[in-house]
mmCIF file of C-alpha atoms in Angstrom:
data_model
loop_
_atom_site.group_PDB
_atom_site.id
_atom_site.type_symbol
_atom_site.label_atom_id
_atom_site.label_comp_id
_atom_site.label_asym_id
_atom_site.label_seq_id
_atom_site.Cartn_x
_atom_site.Cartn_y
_atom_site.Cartn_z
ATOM 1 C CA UNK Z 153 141.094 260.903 156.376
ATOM 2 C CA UNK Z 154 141.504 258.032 153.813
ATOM 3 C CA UNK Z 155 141.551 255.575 156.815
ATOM 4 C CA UNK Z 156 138.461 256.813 158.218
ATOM 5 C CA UNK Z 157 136.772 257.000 154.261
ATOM 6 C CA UNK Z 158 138.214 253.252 153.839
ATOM 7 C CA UNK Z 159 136.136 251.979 157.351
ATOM 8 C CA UNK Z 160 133.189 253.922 156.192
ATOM 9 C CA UNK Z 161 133.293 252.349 152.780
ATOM 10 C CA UNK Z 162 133.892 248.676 154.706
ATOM 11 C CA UNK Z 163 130.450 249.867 156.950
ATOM 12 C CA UNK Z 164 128.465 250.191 153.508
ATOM 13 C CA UNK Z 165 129.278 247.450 152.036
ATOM 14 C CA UNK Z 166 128.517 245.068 154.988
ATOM 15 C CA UNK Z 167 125.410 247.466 155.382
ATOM 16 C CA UNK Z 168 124.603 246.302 152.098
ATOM 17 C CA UNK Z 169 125.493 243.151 151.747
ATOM 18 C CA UNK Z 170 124.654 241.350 154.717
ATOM 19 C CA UNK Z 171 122.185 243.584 156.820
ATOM 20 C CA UNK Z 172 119.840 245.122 154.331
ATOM 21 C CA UNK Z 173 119.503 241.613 152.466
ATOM 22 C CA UNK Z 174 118.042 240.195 155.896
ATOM 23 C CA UNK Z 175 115.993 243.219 156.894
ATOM 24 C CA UNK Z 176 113.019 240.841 157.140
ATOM 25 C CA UNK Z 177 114.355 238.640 159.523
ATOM 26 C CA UNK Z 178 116.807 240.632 161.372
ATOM 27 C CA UNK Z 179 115.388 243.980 162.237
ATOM 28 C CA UNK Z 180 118.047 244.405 165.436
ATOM 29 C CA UNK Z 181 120.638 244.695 162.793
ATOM 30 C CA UNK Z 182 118.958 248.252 162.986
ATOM 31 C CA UNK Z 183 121.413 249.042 166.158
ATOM 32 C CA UNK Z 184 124.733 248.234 164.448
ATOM 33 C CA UNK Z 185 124.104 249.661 161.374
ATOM 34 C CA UNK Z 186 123.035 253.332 163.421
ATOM 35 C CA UNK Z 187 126.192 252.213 165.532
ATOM 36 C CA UNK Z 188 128.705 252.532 162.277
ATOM 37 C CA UNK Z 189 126.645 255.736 161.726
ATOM 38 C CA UNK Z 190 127.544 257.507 164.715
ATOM 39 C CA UNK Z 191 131.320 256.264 164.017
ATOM 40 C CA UNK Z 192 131.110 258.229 160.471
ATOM 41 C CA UNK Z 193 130.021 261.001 162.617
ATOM 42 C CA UNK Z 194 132.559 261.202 164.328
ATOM 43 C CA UNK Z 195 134.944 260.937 161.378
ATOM 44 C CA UNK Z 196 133.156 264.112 159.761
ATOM 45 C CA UNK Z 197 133.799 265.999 162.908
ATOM 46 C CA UNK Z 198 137.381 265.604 162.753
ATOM 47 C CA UNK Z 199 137.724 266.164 158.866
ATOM 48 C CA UNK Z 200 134.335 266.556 156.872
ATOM 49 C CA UNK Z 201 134.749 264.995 153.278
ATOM 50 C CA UNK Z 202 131.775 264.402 150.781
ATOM 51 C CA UNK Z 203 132.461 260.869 150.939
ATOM 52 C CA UNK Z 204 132.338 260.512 154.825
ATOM 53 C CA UNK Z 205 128.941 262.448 154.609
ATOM 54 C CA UNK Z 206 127.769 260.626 151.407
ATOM 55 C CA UNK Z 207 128.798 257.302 153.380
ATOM 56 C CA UNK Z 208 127.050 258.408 156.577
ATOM 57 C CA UNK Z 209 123.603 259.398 154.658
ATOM 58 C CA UNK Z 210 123.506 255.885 153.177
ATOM 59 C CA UNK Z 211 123.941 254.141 156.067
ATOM 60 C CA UNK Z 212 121.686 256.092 158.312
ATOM 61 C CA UNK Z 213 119.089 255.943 155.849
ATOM 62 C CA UNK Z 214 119.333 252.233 155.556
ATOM 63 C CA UNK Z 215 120.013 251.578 159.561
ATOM 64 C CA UNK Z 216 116.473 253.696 160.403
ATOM 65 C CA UNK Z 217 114.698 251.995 157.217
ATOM 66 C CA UNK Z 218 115.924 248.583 158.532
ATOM 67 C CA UNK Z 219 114.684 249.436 161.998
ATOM 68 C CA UNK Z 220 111.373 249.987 160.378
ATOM 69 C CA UNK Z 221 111.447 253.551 161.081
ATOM 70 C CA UNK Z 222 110.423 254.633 157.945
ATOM 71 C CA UNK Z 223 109.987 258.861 158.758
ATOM 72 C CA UNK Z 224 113.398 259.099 159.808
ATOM 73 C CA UNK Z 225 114.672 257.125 156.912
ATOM 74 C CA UNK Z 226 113.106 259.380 154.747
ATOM 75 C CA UNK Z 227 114.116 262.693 156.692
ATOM 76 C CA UNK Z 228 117.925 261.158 155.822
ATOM 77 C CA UNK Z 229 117.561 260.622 152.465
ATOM 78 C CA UNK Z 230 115.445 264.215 151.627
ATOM 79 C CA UNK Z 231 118.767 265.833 153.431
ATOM 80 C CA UNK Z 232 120.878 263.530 151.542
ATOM 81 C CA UNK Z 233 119.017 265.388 148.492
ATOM 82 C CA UNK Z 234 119.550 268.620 149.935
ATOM 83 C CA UNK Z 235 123.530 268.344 151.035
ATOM 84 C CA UNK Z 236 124.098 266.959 147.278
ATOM 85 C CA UNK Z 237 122.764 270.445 146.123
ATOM 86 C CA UNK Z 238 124.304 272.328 148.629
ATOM 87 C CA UNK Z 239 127.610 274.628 147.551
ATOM 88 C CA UNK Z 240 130.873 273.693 147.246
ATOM 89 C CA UNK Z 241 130.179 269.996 146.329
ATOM 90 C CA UNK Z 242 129.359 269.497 142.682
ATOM 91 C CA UNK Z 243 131.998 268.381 141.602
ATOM 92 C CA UNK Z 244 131.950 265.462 143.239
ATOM 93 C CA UNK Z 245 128.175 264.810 143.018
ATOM 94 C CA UNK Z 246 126.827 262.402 139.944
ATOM 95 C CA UNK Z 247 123.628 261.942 138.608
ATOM 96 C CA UNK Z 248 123.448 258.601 140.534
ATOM 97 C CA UNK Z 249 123.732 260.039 143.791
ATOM 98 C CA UNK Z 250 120.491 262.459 143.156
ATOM 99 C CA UNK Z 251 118.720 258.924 141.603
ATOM 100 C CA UNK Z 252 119.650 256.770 145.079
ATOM 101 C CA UNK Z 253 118.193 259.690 147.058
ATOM 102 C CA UNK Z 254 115.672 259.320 144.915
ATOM 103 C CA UNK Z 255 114.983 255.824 145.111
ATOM 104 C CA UNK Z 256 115.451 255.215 148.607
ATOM 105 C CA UNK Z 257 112.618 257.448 149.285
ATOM 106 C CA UNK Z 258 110.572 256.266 146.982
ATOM 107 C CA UNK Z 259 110.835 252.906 148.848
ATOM 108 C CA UNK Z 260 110.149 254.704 152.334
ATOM 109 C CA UNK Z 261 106.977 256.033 150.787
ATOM 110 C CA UNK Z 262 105.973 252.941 149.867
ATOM 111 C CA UNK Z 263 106.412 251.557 153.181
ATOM 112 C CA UNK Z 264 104.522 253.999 154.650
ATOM 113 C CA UNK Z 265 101.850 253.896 151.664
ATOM 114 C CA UNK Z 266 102.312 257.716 150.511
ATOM 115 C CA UNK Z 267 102.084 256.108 147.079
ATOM 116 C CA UNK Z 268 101.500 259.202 144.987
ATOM 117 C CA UNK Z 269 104.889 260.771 146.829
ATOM 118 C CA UNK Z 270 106.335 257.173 145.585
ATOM 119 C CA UNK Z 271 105.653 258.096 142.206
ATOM 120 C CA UNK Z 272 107.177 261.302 142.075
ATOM 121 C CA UNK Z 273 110.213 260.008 143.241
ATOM 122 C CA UNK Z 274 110.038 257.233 140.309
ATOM 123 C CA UNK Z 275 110.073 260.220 137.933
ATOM 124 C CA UNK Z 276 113.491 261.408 139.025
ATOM 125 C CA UNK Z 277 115.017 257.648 138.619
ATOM 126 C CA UNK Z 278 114.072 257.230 135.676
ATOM 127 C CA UNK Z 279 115.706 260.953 135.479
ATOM 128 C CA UNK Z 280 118.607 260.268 137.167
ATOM 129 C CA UNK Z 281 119.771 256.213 137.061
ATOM 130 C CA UNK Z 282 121.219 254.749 133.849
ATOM 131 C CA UNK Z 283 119.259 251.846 132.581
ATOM 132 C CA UNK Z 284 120.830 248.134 132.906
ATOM 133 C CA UNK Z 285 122.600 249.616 136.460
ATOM 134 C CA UNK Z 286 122.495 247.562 139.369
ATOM 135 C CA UNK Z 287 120.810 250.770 140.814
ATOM 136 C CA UNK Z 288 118.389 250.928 138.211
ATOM 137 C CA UNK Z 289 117.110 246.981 138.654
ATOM 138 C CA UNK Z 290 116.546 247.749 142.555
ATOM 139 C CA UNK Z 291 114.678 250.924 141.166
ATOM 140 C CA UNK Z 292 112.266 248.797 138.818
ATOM 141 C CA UNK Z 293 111.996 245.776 141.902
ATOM 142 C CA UNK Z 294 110.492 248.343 144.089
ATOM 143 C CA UNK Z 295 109.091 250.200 141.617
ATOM 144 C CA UNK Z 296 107.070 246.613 140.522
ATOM 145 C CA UNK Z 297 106.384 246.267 144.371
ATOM 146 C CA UNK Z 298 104.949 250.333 144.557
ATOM 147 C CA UNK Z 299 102.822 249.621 141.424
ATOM 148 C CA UNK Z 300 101.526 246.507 142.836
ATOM 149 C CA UNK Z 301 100.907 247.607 146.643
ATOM 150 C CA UNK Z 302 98.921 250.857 144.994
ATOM 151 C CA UNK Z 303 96.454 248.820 142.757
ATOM 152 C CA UNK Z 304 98.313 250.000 139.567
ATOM 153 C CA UNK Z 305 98.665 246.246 137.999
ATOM 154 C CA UNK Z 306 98.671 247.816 134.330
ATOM 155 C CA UNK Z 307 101.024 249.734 134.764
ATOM 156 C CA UNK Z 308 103.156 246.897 137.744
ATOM 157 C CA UNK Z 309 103.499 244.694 134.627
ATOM 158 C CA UNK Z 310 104.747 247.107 132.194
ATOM 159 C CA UNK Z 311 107.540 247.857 134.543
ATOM 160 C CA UNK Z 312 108.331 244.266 135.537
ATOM 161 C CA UNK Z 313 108.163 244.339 130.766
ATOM 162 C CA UNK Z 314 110.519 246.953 131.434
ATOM 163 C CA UNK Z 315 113.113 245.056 133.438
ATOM 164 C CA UNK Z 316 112.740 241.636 132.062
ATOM 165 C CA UNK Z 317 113.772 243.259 127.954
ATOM 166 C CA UNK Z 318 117.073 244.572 129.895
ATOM 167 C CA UNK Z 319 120.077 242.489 128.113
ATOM 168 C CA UNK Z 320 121.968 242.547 131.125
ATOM 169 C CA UNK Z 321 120.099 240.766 134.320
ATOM 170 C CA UNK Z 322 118.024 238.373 132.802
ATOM 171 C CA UNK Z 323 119.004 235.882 134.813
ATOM 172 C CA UNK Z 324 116.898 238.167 137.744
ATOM 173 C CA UNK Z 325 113.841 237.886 136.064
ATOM 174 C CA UNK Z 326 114.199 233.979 134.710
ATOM 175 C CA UNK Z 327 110.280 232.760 135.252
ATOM 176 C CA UNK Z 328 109.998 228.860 134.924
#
């Protein structure tokens, strides 16, 4: 089990740092990231842990919303939700996890301009993800982006206020 948790671990983080960073320009990273989804899979059919399932959430979530297959993205991360609330688990759930549900589909919602759906899932970040978080900045970045992509330019600016008075990424926000 920890050898299979350990790969799925290594599968986010390259998820995260290298294919989701270059969704724009690399869209067929779609198929590998689905590819180290079906290898959690199998992992959680030999021995289902919430980590293996927590792993294989995010990175089916990400693989379909780098594919540009923004539905199915969101179908993940709504079960996501639902599993993190399901019995049995809570002790290993935290606040976060509910908040990256959260944001993620927000940010599928926005793709798919269901803007007033985006919005309600803002409401449970700012529930659920500690300010001056890594988490939280991506919240406010696509937050900015949902304000701005709705017409809401009042209320885009207060959030990109919001994220440029926060102590700890300033450098982010730096405007020359």
């Amino acid at each position: 089990t920890d050898r299979i948790e350990e790969t799925a671990r290594e599968y986010l983080s390259i998820v995260n740092n290298v294919f989701a960073k270059t969704i724009a320009q690399k869209p067929e990273m779609a198929v590998i990231t689905l590819g180290y989804a079906n290898e959690i899979m199998k992992g959680i059919e030999i021995n289902d842990t919430f980590k293996l399932r927590q792993h294989w959430y995010m990175i089916s979530g990400l693989g379909h919303e780098i594919a540009r297959h923004y539905k199915k993205s969101l179908k993940v991360w709504q079960d996501y939700e639902k599993y993190l609330a399901s019995p049995g688990i809570s002790r290993f759930v935290r606040e976060r996890n509910y908040g990256e549900a959260a944001l993620f589909q927000m940010i599928n919602y926005m793709h798919m301009g269901q803007y007033e759906n985006g919005e309600k899932c803002a409401k449970k970040c700012d529930r659920y993800l500690k300010e001056s978080t890594n988490n939280w900045h991506l919240y406010l970045t696509f937050y900015f982006l949902l304000r701005m992509q709705s017409g809401n330019y009042d209320k885009a600016k207060d959030t990109y206020t919001k994220a440029i008075k926060d102590e700890r990424f300033p450098e982010i926000f730096e405007t020359n």
